[in-house]
Amino acid sequence: MTQPITQNSPTNRWLAYCFLALSMSLVGSYVALSKPLVAALGVFLLAWLRFGIGGLAIAHWLKRPANEPAMTPSTKRLMFLESFLGNFLFSIAMLFGVSMTSAVSAGVIMASIPAAVALMSWAFLKEHIGLRTWGAVACSALGIGLIALSKSELPTQSSGGLETHSALSNPLLGNLLIFVAVLCEAAYAVIGKKLTGALSPKRITALINLWGFVLMTPMGLYAAWKFDFSAVTLGSWALLLFYALAASVWTVWLWMTGLKSIPAARAGVFTVMLPVSAALVGVLALGESLGGLQLLAFAIALAGVLLATLPSGKTTPPAP
């Protein structure tokens, strides 16, 4: 039988690190590629279809395994909060926040995610956060900040008359919404750590997606009521399928599986892979340029990941 991932095993610990990094890398890639989907479908219809497609793909994960205890009222509340904060509110705050402020401002604010995760882990999970983890958090924040500052701001242009607000239409409110998204992402990591102690990663993934679908249904139905679905191209439908599976299935399962054996504060360092992968997708798929400052930012950010993942001098005896 396959051995479960445990923190005592160096091999399995590195596998958990790979899951965390891959999860955030996928998030960065689909965030970068979701711009045409937002233009084609709108925020609410896109989010609703995402949860719907993801739910169909993992409906069989909803069934409780025979060896898993029934959820307590506390676990049910945490599950709702995980979906409400990490899926529903995060998506709305991030998408509308970015539309109101500049990409540079959004990137700099998002640099605080690793620190926010570390602080919430210390406050709510009582995790001990060592100097090396704080050093990794600092490298991550500096790297993300440099990535954001290295980008040139371009004015937002109208597309078929649909986009009428500039990127700087309300920077104060936009920055506030981005900060709300940061807190939601940090809460997602911390609550997820609590949930992995009670439920399997597959069931967490399915239940989070189900709650997201329920919460988004009223706005999704309203957006779909008079929407011309025939105007959506085949390429957009294919991209929507990838987006739905990546956002609702793969990234959540990978994150929860890795988080099961890694402290939340250390796992939070891997959120640096989100802007790194988004920038790389911009270069490789969207034809954006990559300058020296961005390369320096990548090196600093990845140094933070390396600092968080290198084994310490202390060894943990193997579990009996």
Short mmCIF file of N, CA and C in Angstrom, two decimals, residues 79-243:
data_model
loop_
_atom_site.label_atom_id
_atom_site.label_comp_id
_atom_site.label_asym_id
_atom_site.label_seq_id
_atom_site.Cartn_x
_atom_site.Cartn_y
_atom_site.Cartn_z
N MET A 79 -15.48 24.30 7.27
CA MET A 79 -15.61 24.01 5.84
C MET A 79 -16.32 25.15 5.12
N PHE A 80 -17.38 25.66 5.72
CA PHE A 80 -18.08 26.79 5.11
C PHE A 80 -17.17 28.01 5.02
N LEU A 81 -16.46 28.31 6.11
CA LEU A 81 -15.55 29.46 6.10
C LEU A 81 -14.43 29.29 5.07
N GLU A 82 -13.94 28.06 4.93
CA GLU A 82 -12.87 27.80 3.96
C GLU A 82 -13.33 28.15 2.55
N SER A 83 -14.54 27.75 2.20
CA SER A 83 -15.06 28.04 0.87
C SER A 83 -15.46 29.51 0.73
N PHE A 84 -16.12 30.05 1.77
CA PHE A 84 -16.58 31.44 1.70
C PHE A 84 -15.40 32.40 1.57
N LEU A 85 -14.36 32.19 2.40
CA LEU A 85 -13.21 33.08 2.38
C LEU A 85 -12.24 32.76 1.24
N GLY A 86 -11.91 31.48 1.09
CA GLY A 86 -10.87 31.10 0.13
C GLY A 86 -11.33 31.03 -1.31
N ASN A 87 -12.61 30.78 -1.55
CA ASN A 87 -13.14 30.69 -2.91
C ASN A 87 -13.99 31.90 -3.28
N PHE A 88 -15.07 32.07 -2.56
CA PHE A 88 -16.08 33.07 -2.91
C PHE A 88 -15.56 34.50 -2.74
N LEU A 89 -15.22 34.86 -1.49
CA LEU A 89 -14.82 36.24 -1.22
C LEU A 89 -13.47 36.58 -1.85
N PHE A 90 -12.53 35.62 -1.84
CA PHE A 90 -11.22 35.88 -2.45
C PHE A 90 -11.37 36.21 -3.93
N SER A 91 -12.17 35.41 -4.66
CA SER A 91 -12.32 35.64 -6.10
C SER A 91 -12.94 37.00 -6.38
N ILE A 92 -13.98 37.35 -5.65
CA ILE A 92 -14.65 38.63 -5.88
C ILE A 92 -13.73 39.80 -5.53
N ALA A 93 -13.07 39.72 -4.37
CA ALA A 93 -12.20 40.82 -3.95
C ALA A 93 -11.02 40.98 -4.90
N MET A 94 -10.42 39.86 -5.33
CA MET A 94 -9.25 39.94 -6.21
C MET A 94 -9.62 40.48 -7.58
N LEU A 95 -10.65 39.92 -8.22
CA LEU A 95 -10.99 40.33 -9.58
C LEU A 95 -11.45 41.78 -9.65
N PHE A 96 -12.30 42.19 -8.70
CA PHE A 96 -12.75 43.58 -8.71
C PHE A 96 -11.66 44.52 -8.22
N GLY A 97 -10.83 44.06 -7.29
CA GLY A 97 -9.73 44.90 -6.80
C GLY A 97 -8.74 45.22 -7.90
N VAL A 98 -8.36 44.21 -8.67
CA VAL A 98 -7.41 44.42 -9.76
C VAL A 98 -7.99 45.36 -10.82
N SER A 99 -9.32 45.33 -11.00
CA SER A 99 -9.95 46.20 -12.00
C SER A 99 -9.97 47.66 -11.57
N MET A 100 -9.77 47.92 -10.27
CA MET A 100 -9.87 49.29 -9.77
C MET A 100 -8.51 49.93 -9.48
N THR A 101 -7.48 49.12 -9.31
CA THR A 101 -6.18 49.66 -8.98
C THR A 101 -5.17 49.19 -10.00
N SER A 102 -3.91 49.56 -9.80
CA SER A 102 -2.87 49.18 -10.75
C SER A 102 -2.33 47.80 -10.44
N ALA A 103 -1.77 47.13 -11.45
CA ALA A 103 -1.16 45.82 -11.25
C ALA A 103 0.03 45.92 -10.31
N VAL A 104 0.76 47.01 -10.37
CA VAL A 104 1.90 47.20 -9.47
C VAL A 104 1.45 47.25 -8.02
N SER A 105 0.41 48.06 -7.74
CA SER A 105 -0.09 48.16 -6.38
C SER A 105 -0.62 46.82 -5.90
N ALA A 106 -1.34 46.13 -6.76
CA ALA A 106 -1.89 44.82 -6.39
C ALA A 106 -0.77 43.84 -6.07
N GLY A 107 0.27 43.84 -6.89
CA GLY A 107 1.39 42.93 -6.66
C GLY A 107 2.12 43.19 -5.37
N VAL A 108 2.32 44.46 -5.06
CA VAL A 108 3.01 44.82 -3.82
C VAL A 108 2.19 44.39 -2.61
N ILE A 109 0.88 44.60 -2.66
CA ILE A 109 0.02 44.20 -1.54
C ILE A 109 0.00 42.68 -1.41
N MET A 110 -0.05 41.98 -2.54
CA MET A 110 -0.06 40.52 -2.51
C MET A 110 1.23 39.95 -1.93
N ALA A 111 2.29 40.75 -1.91
CA ALA A 111 3.55 40.30 -1.33
C ALA A 111 3.44 40.00 0.16
N SER A 112 2.37 40.47 0.78
CA SER A 112 2.20 40.25 2.22
C SER A 112 1.53 38.92 2.55
N ILE A 113 1.18 38.11 1.55
CA ILE A 113 0.49 36.84 1.81
C ILE A 113 1.32 35.92 2.71
N PRO A 114 2.61 35.66 2.40
CA PRO A 114 3.36 34.75 3.28
C PRO A 114 3.42 35.24 4.73
N ALA A 115 3.59 36.54 4.93
CA ALA A 115 3.63 37.07 6.30
C ALA A 115 2.27 36.94 6.97
N ALA A 116 1.20 37.18 6.22
CA ALA A 116 -0.15 37.05 6.79
C ALA A 116 -0.42 35.61 7.19
N VAL A 117 0.01 34.65 6.38
CA VAL A 117 -0.15 33.23 6.72
C VAL A 117 0.62 32.90 7.98
N ALA A 118 1.87 33.40 8.06
CA ALA A 118 2.69 33.11 9.23
C ALA A 118 2.07 33.68 10.51
N LEU A 119 1.58 34.91 10.43
CA LEU A 119 0.98 35.54 11.61
C LEU A 119 -0.30 34.82 12.03
N MET A 120 -1.14 34.45 11.05
CA MET A 120 -2.38 33.73 11.40
C MET A 120 -2.06 32.34 11.95
N SER A 121 -1.02 31.70 11.43
CA SER A 121 -0.63 30.39 11.93
C SER A 121 -0.18 30.48 13.38
N TRP A 122 0.56 31.53 13.68
CA TRP A 122 1.03 31.75 15.05
C TRP A 122 -0.15 32.08 15.98
N ALA A 123 -1.09 32.89 15.49
CA ALA A 123 -2.19 33.34 16.35
C ALA A 123 -3.25 32.26 16.55
N PHE A 124 -3.61 31.53 15.48
CA PHE A 124 -4.74 30.61 15.56
C PHE A 124 -4.34 29.15 15.69
N LEU A 125 -3.18 28.78 15.14
CA LEU A 125 -2.74 27.38 15.22
C LEU A 125 -1.66 27.18 16.28
N LYS A 126 -1.19 28.28 16.87
CA LYS A 126 -0.14 28.23 17.89
C LYS A 126 1.14 27.59 17.36
N GLU A 127 1.40 27.77 16.06
CA GLU A 127 2.63 27.23 15.48
C GLU A 127 3.82 28.07 15.90
N HIS A 128 4.93 27.39 16.18
CA HIS A 128 6.18 28.11 16.46
C HIS A 128 6.81 28.49 15.13
N ILE A 129 7.14 29.75 14.97
CA ILE A 129 7.72 30.24 13.72
C ILE A 129 9.16 30.65 14.00
N GLY A 130 10.09 29.89 13.45
CA GLY A 130 11.51 30.15 13.68
C GLY A 130 12.05 31.27 12.81
N LEU A 131 13.29 31.64 13.09
CA LEU A 131 13.93 32.72 12.33
C LEU A 131 14.07 32.38 10.86
N ARG A 132 14.32 31.11 10.56
CA ARG A 132 14.50 30.74 9.16
C ARG A 132 13.20 30.88 8.38
N THR A 133 12.08 30.52 9.01
CA THR A 133 10.78 30.71 8.33
C THR A 133 10.49 32.18 8.11
N TRP A 134 10.79 33.02 9.12
CA TRP A 134 10.61 34.45 8.94
C TRP A 134 11.53 34.99 7.84
N GLY A 135 12.74 34.45 7.75
CA GLY A 135 13.64 34.84 6.67
C GLY A 135 13.09 34.46 5.31
N ALA A 136 12.48 33.27 5.23
CA ALA A 136 11.86 32.85 3.98
C ALA A 136 10.67 33.74 3.62
N VAL A 137 9.88 34.12 4.63
CA VAL A 137 8.76 35.03 4.41
C VAL A 137 9.25 36.37 3.87
N ALA A 138 10.35 36.88 4.46
CA ALA A 138 10.90 38.16 4.02
C ALA A 138 11.39 38.08 2.58
N CYS A 139 12.07 36.98 2.22
CA CYS A 139 12.53 36.81 0.84
C CYS A 139 11.34 36.74 -0.13
N SER A 140 10.30 36.03 0.27
CA SER A 140 9.12 35.92 -0.58
C SER A 140 8.47 37.28 -0.80
N ALA A 141 8.32 38.04 0.28
CA ALA A 141 7.70 39.37 0.17
C ALA A 141 8.54 40.29 -0.71
N LEU A 142 9.86 40.27 -0.52
CA LEU A 142 10.74 41.12 -1.33
C LEU A 142 10.69 40.71 -2.79
N GLY A 143 10.69 39.40 -3.04
CA GLY A 143 10.64 38.92 -4.42
C GLY A 143 9.36 39.31 -5.12
N ILE A 144 8.22 39.11 -4.45
CA ILE A 144 6.93 39.47 -5.06
C ILE A 144 6.86 40.98 -5.30
N GLY A 145 7.36 41.75 -4.32
CA GLY A 145 7.34 43.20 -4.49
C GLY A 145 8.15 43.65 -5.68
N LEU A 146 9.33 43.05 -5.87
CA LEU A 146 10.18 43.41 -7.01
C LEU A 146 9.53 42.99 -8.33
N ILE A 147 8.88 41.83 -8.34
CA ILE A 147 8.18 41.39 -9.55
C ILE A 147 7.13 42.42 -9.95
N ALA A 148 6.38 42.89 -8.94
CA ALA A 148 5.34 43.88 -9.23
C ALA A 148 5.93 45.19 -9.71
N LEU A 149 6.98 45.66 -9.03
CA LEU A 149 7.58 46.94 -9.39
C LEU A 149 8.30 46.91 -10.72
N SER A 150 8.65 45.70 -11.19
CA SER A 150 9.37 45.60 -12.47
C SER A 150 8.43 45.65 -13.66
N LYS A 151 7.12 45.60 -13.41
CA LYS A 151 6.15 45.61 -14.51
C LYS A 151 5.82 47.03 -14.91
N SER A 152 5.70 47.25 -16.21
CA SER A 152 5.29 48.57 -16.71
C SER A 152 3.78 48.63 -16.74
N GLU A 153 3.25 49.72 -16.25
CA GLU A 153 1.79 49.90 -16.25
C GLU A 153 1.31 50.31 -17.64
N LEU A 154 0.29 49.66 -18.09
CA LEU A 154 -0.32 50.01 -19.37
C LEU A 154 -1.75 50.47 -19.12
N PRO A 155 -2.20 51.48 -19.83
CA PRO A 155 -3.58 51.92 -19.63
C PRO A 155 -4.56 50.85 -20.07
N THR A 156 -5.65 50.73 -19.33
CA THR A 156 -6.69 49.77 -19.69
C THR A 156 -7.50 50.32 -20.86
N GLN A 157 -7.67 49.49 -21.88
CA GLN A 157 -8.39 49.91 -23.07
C GLN A 157 -9.75 49.24 -23.11
N SER A 158 -10.67 49.88 -23.76
CA SER A 158 -11.99 49.30 -23.89
C SER A 158 -11.95 48.14 -24.87
N SER A 159 -12.78 47.15 -24.64
CA SER A 159 -12.88 45.99 -25.53
C SER A 159 -14.34 45.79 -25.90
N GLY A 160 -14.68 46.22 -27.09
CA GLY A 160 -16.06 46.07 -27.54
C GLY A 160 -17.06 46.84 -26.69
N GLY A 161 -16.55 47.88 -26.00
CA GLY A 161 -17.45 48.68 -25.19
C GLY A 161 -17.78 48.06 -23.85
N LEU A 162 -17.19 46.89 -23.54
CA LEU A 162 -17.53 46.20 -22.30
C LEU A 162 -16.77 46.76 -21.11
N GLU A 163 -15.51 47.14 -21.33
CA GLU A 163 -14.69 47.67 -20.24
C GLU A 163 -14.70 49.19 -20.31
N THR A 164 -15.33 49.81 -19.38
CA THR A 164 -15.48 51.27 -19.43
C THR A 164 -14.71 51.96 -18.33
N HIS A 165 -14.16 51.17 -17.36
CA HIS A 165 -13.43 51.79 -16.27
C HIS A 165 -11.94 51.57 -16.48
N SER A 166 -11.15 52.58 -16.19
CA SER A 166 -9.70 52.43 -16.28
C SER A 166 -9.20 51.64 -15.10
N ALA A 167 -7.92 51.19 -15.20
CA ALA A 167 -7.33 50.39 -14.13
C ALA A 167 -7.17 51.19 -12.85
N LEU A 168 -7.27 52.51 -12.96
CA LEU A 168 -7.07 53.36 -11.79
C LEU A 168 -8.36 54.09 -11.43
N SER A 169 -9.51 53.46 -11.69
CA SER A 169 -10.78 54.15 -11.49
C SER A 169 -11.04 54.46 -10.02
N ASN A 170 -10.59 53.60 -9.13
CA ASN A 170 -10.78 53.82 -7.69
C ASN A 170 -9.68 53.09 -6.94
N PRO A 171 -8.45 53.63 -6.98
CA PRO A 171 -7.30 52.91 -6.42
C PRO A 171 -7.40 52.63 -4.94
N LEU A 172 -8.02 53.53 -4.17
CA LEU A 172 -8.12 53.32 -2.73
C LEU A 172 -8.99 52.10 -2.43
N LEU A 173 -10.17 52.04 -3.04
CA LEU A 173 -11.05 50.89 -2.85
C LEU A 173 -10.42 49.63 -3.43
N GLY A 174 -9.76 49.77 -4.57
CA GLY A 174 -9.11 48.62 -5.19
C GLY A 174 -8.03 48.03 -4.30
N ASN A 175 -7.19 48.88 -3.72
CA ASN A 175 -6.13 48.41 -2.83
C ASN A 175 -6.72 47.75 -1.58
N LEU A 176 -7.83 48.31 -1.09
CA LEU A 176 -8.49 47.71 0.07
C LEU A 176 -9.02 46.32 -0.27
N LEU A 177 -9.60 46.16 -1.45
CA LEU A 177 -10.11 44.85 -1.87
C LEU A 177 -8.98 43.84 -2.04
N ILE A 178 -7.84 44.29 -2.56
CA ILE A 178 -6.68 43.40 -2.69
C ILE A 178 -6.20 42.95 -1.32
N PHE A 179 -6.19 43.85 -0.35
CA PHE A 179 -5.79 43.48 1.01
C PHE A 179 -6.78 42.49 1.62
N VAL A 180 -8.08 42.67 1.34
CA VAL A 180 -9.08 41.70 1.78
C VAL A 180 -8.78 40.33 1.17
N ALA A 181 -8.39 40.32 -0.11
CA ALA A 181 -8.04 39.06 -0.77
C ALA A 181 -6.83 38.41 -0.10
N VAL A 182 -5.87 39.22 0.31
CA VAL A 182 -4.69 38.70 1.02
C VAL A 182 -5.11 38.00 2.31
N LEU A 183 -5.97 38.64 3.09
CA LEU A 183 -6.45 38.04 4.34
C LEU A 183 -7.24 36.76 4.07
N CYS A 184 -8.02 36.76 2.99
CA CYS A 184 -8.79 35.56 2.63
C CYS A 184 -7.85 34.41 2.27
N GLU A 185 -6.81 34.70 1.52
CA GLU A 185 -5.85 33.66 1.13
C GLU A 185 -5.12 33.11 2.34
N ALA A 186 -4.75 33.99 3.26
CA ALA A 186 -4.08 33.54 4.48
C ALA A 186 -5.01 32.68 5.32
N ALA A 187 -6.27 33.09 5.43
CA ALA A 187 -7.25 32.30 6.18
C ALA A 187 -7.46 30.94 5.52
N TYR A 188 -7.43 30.90 4.19
CA TYR A 188 -7.58 29.65 3.45
C TYR A 188 -6.49 28.66 3.84
N ALA A 189 -5.25 29.14 3.96
CA ALA A 189 -4.13 28.26 4.34
C ALA A 189 -4.27 27.77 5.77
N VAL A 190 -4.66 28.66 6.67
CA VAL A 190 -4.74 28.30 8.09
C VAL A 190 -5.92 27.37 8.36
N ILE A 191 -7.09 27.70 7.82
CA ILE A 191 -8.27 26.85 8.02
C ILE A 191 -8.05 25.49 7.36
N GLY A 192 -7.40 25.51 6.20
CA GLY A 192 -7.12 24.26 5.51
C GLY A 192 -6.27 23.32 6.35
N LYS A 193 -5.33 23.89 7.10
CA LYS A 193 -4.50 23.07 7.98
C LYS A 193 -5.36 22.38 9.04
N LYS A 194 -6.34 23.10 9.57
CA LYS A 194 -7.24 22.50 10.56
C LYS A 194 -8.08 21.39 9.92
N LEU A 195 -8.56 21.62 8.71
CA LEU A 195 -9.42 20.65 8.06
C LEU A 195 -8.69 19.36 7.71
N THR A 196 -7.41 19.46 7.34
CA THR A 196 -6.68 18.25 6.94
C THR A 196 -6.50 17.28 8.10
N GLY A 197 -6.71 17.75 9.32
CA GLY A 197 -6.64 16.85 10.46
C GLY A 197 -7.91 16.06 10.67
N ALA A 198 -8.98 16.44 9.96
CA ALA A 198 -10.27 15.77 10.15
C ALA A 198 -10.80 15.08 8.91
N LEU A 199 -10.45 15.60 7.72
CA LEU A 199 -11.00 15.07 6.47
C LEU A 199 -9.88 14.79 5.47
N SER A 200 -10.19 13.94 4.49
CA SER A 200 -9.23 13.64 3.44
C SER A 200 -9.15 14.82 2.46
N PRO A 201 -7.99 15.00 1.79
CA PRO A 201 -7.88 16.09 0.82
C PRO A 201 -8.94 16.04 -0.28
N LYS A 202 -9.30 14.84 -0.72
CA LYS A 202 -10.31 14.73 -1.79
C LYS A 202 -11.66 15.24 -1.31
N ARG A 203 -12.06 14.85 -0.11
CA ARG A 203 -13.37 15.27 0.39
C ARG A 203 -13.38 16.77 0.67
N ILE A 204 -12.29 17.30 1.21
CA ILE A 204 -12.20 18.75 1.42
C ILE A 204 -12.38 19.47 0.08
N THR A 205 -11.69 18.99 -0.95
CA THR A 205 -11.78 19.61 -2.27
C THR A 205 -13.22 19.63 -2.77
N ALA A 206 -13.91 18.49 -2.64
CA ALA A 206 -15.28 18.39 -3.15
C ALA A 206 -16.24 19.27 -2.36
N LEU A 207 -16.11 19.30 -1.04
CA LEU A 207 -17.02 20.08 -0.21
C LEU A 207 -16.79 21.58 -0.38
N ILE A 208 -15.53 21.99 -0.49
CA ILE A 208 -15.23 23.40 -0.72
C ILE A 208 -15.85 23.85 -2.04
N ASN A 209 -15.71 23.02 -3.08
CA ASN A 209 -16.27 23.37 -4.39
C ASN A 209 -17.79 23.43 -4.35
N LEU A 210 -18.42 22.49 -3.61
CA LEU A 210 -19.88 22.48 -3.51
C LEU A 210 -20.38 23.76 -2.85
N TRP A 211 -19.76 24.17 -1.77
CA TRP A 211 -20.15 25.42 -1.12
C TRP A 211 -19.93 26.62 -2.04
N GLY A 212 -18.83 26.60 -2.79
CA GLY A 212 -18.58 27.69 -3.73
C GLY A 212 -19.68 27.78 -4.77
N PHE A 213 -20.14 26.63 -5.27
CA PHE A 213 -21.21 26.61 -6.26
C PHE A 213 -22.51 27.16 -5.68
N VAL A 214 -22.81 26.75 -4.44
CA VAL A 214 -24.04 27.23 -3.79
C VAL A 214 -23.99 28.74 -3.59
N LEU A 215 -22.87 29.25 -3.11
CA LEU A 215 -22.75 30.68 -2.84
C LEU A 215 -22.81 31.51 -4.13
N MET A 216 -22.27 30.97 -5.22
CA MET A 216 -22.20 31.73 -6.46
C MET A 216 -23.42 31.57 -7.33
N THR A 217 -24.31 30.62 -7.03
CA THR A 217 -25.45 30.33 -7.90
C THR A 217 -26.39 31.53 -8.13
N PRO A 218 -26.79 32.29 -7.10
CA PRO A 218 -27.70 33.41 -7.39
C PRO A 218 -27.12 34.40 -8.40
N MET A 219 -25.85 34.78 -8.20
CA MET A 219 -25.22 35.73 -9.13
C MET A 219 -24.94 35.09 -10.48
N GLY A 220 -24.60 33.78 -10.47
CA GLY A 220 -24.34 33.09 -11.72
C GLY A 220 -25.60 32.98 -12.57
N LEU A 221 -26.72 32.64 -11.95
CA LEU A 221 -27.99 32.55 -12.68
C LEU A 221 -28.40 33.90 -13.25
N TYR A 222 -28.20 34.95 -12.46
CA TYR A 222 -28.55 36.30 -12.94
C TYR A 222 -27.70 36.67 -14.16
N ALA A 223 -26.39 36.33 -14.09
CA ALA A 223 -25.51 36.66 -15.21
C ALA A 223 -25.83 35.82 -16.44
N ALA A 224 -26.29 34.57 -16.22
CA ALA A 224 -26.55 33.68 -17.35
C ALA A 224 -27.90 33.93 -18.00
N TRP A 225 -28.81 34.65 -17.31
CA TRP A 225 -30.19 34.77 -17.76
C TRP A 225 -30.30 35.29 -19.19
N LYS A 226 -29.59 36.35 -19.51
CA LYS A 226 -29.66 36.93 -20.85
C LYS A 226 -28.32 36.86 -21.58
N PHE A 227 -27.45 35.95 -21.14
CA PHE A 227 -26.12 35.85 -21.76
C PHE A 227 -26.21 35.07 -23.08
N ASP A 228 -25.50 35.55 -24.08
CA ASP A 228 -25.47 34.90 -25.40
C ASP A 228 -24.35 33.86 -25.42
N PHE A 229 -24.66 32.62 -25.05
CA PHE A 229 -23.65 31.58 -24.99
C PHE A 229 -23.12 31.21 -26.38
N SER A 230 -23.90 31.47 -27.43
CA SER A 230 -23.45 31.14 -28.78
C SER A 230 -22.28 32.02 -29.23
N ALA A 231 -22.07 33.14 -28.54
CA ALA A 231 -20.98 34.03 -28.91
C ALA A 231 -19.63 33.58 -28.36
N VAL A 232 -19.64 32.60 -27.46
CA VAL A 232 -18.40 32.11 -26.86
C VAL A 232 -17.72 31.15 -27.83
N THR A 233 -16.46 31.36 -28.10
CA THR A 233 -15.73 30.55 -29.07
C THR A 233 -15.36 29.19 -28.49
N LEU A 234 -15.03 28.25 -29.37
CA LEU A 234 -14.61 26.92 -28.95
C LEU A 234 -13.34 26.98 -28.11
N GLY A 235 -12.44 27.89 -28.47
CA GLY A 235 -11.22 28.05 -27.70
C GLY A 235 -11.49 28.52 -26.28
N SER A 236 -12.47 29.40 -26.13
CA SER A 236 -12.83 29.88 -24.79
C SER A 236 -13.44 28.76 -23.95
N TRP A 237 -14.24 27.89 -24.58
CA TRP A 237 -14.82 26.76 -23.85
C TRP A 237 -13.71 25.80 -23.38
N ALA A 238 -12.72 25.57 -24.24
CA ALA A 238 -11.60 24.70 -23.87
C ALA A 238 -10.80 25.31 -22.72
N LEU A 239 -10.57 26.62 -22.79
CA LEU A 239 -9.85 27.30 -21.72
C LEU A 239 -10.66 27.28 -20.43
N LEU A 240 -11.98 27.40 -20.54
CA LEU A 240 -12.84 27.32 -19.37
C LEU A 240 -12.74 25.95 -18.70
N LEU A 241 -12.67 24.89 -19.49
CA LEU A 241 -12.54 23.54 -18.94
C LEU A 241 -11.24 23.41 -18.15
N PHE A 242 -10.13 23.90 -18.72
CA PHE A 242 -8.86 23.86 -18.00
C PHE A 242 -8.94 24.69 -16.73
N TYR A 243 -9.50 25.88 -16.84
CA TYR A 243 -9.61 26.78 -15.68
C TYR A 243 -10.42 26.13 -14.57
#
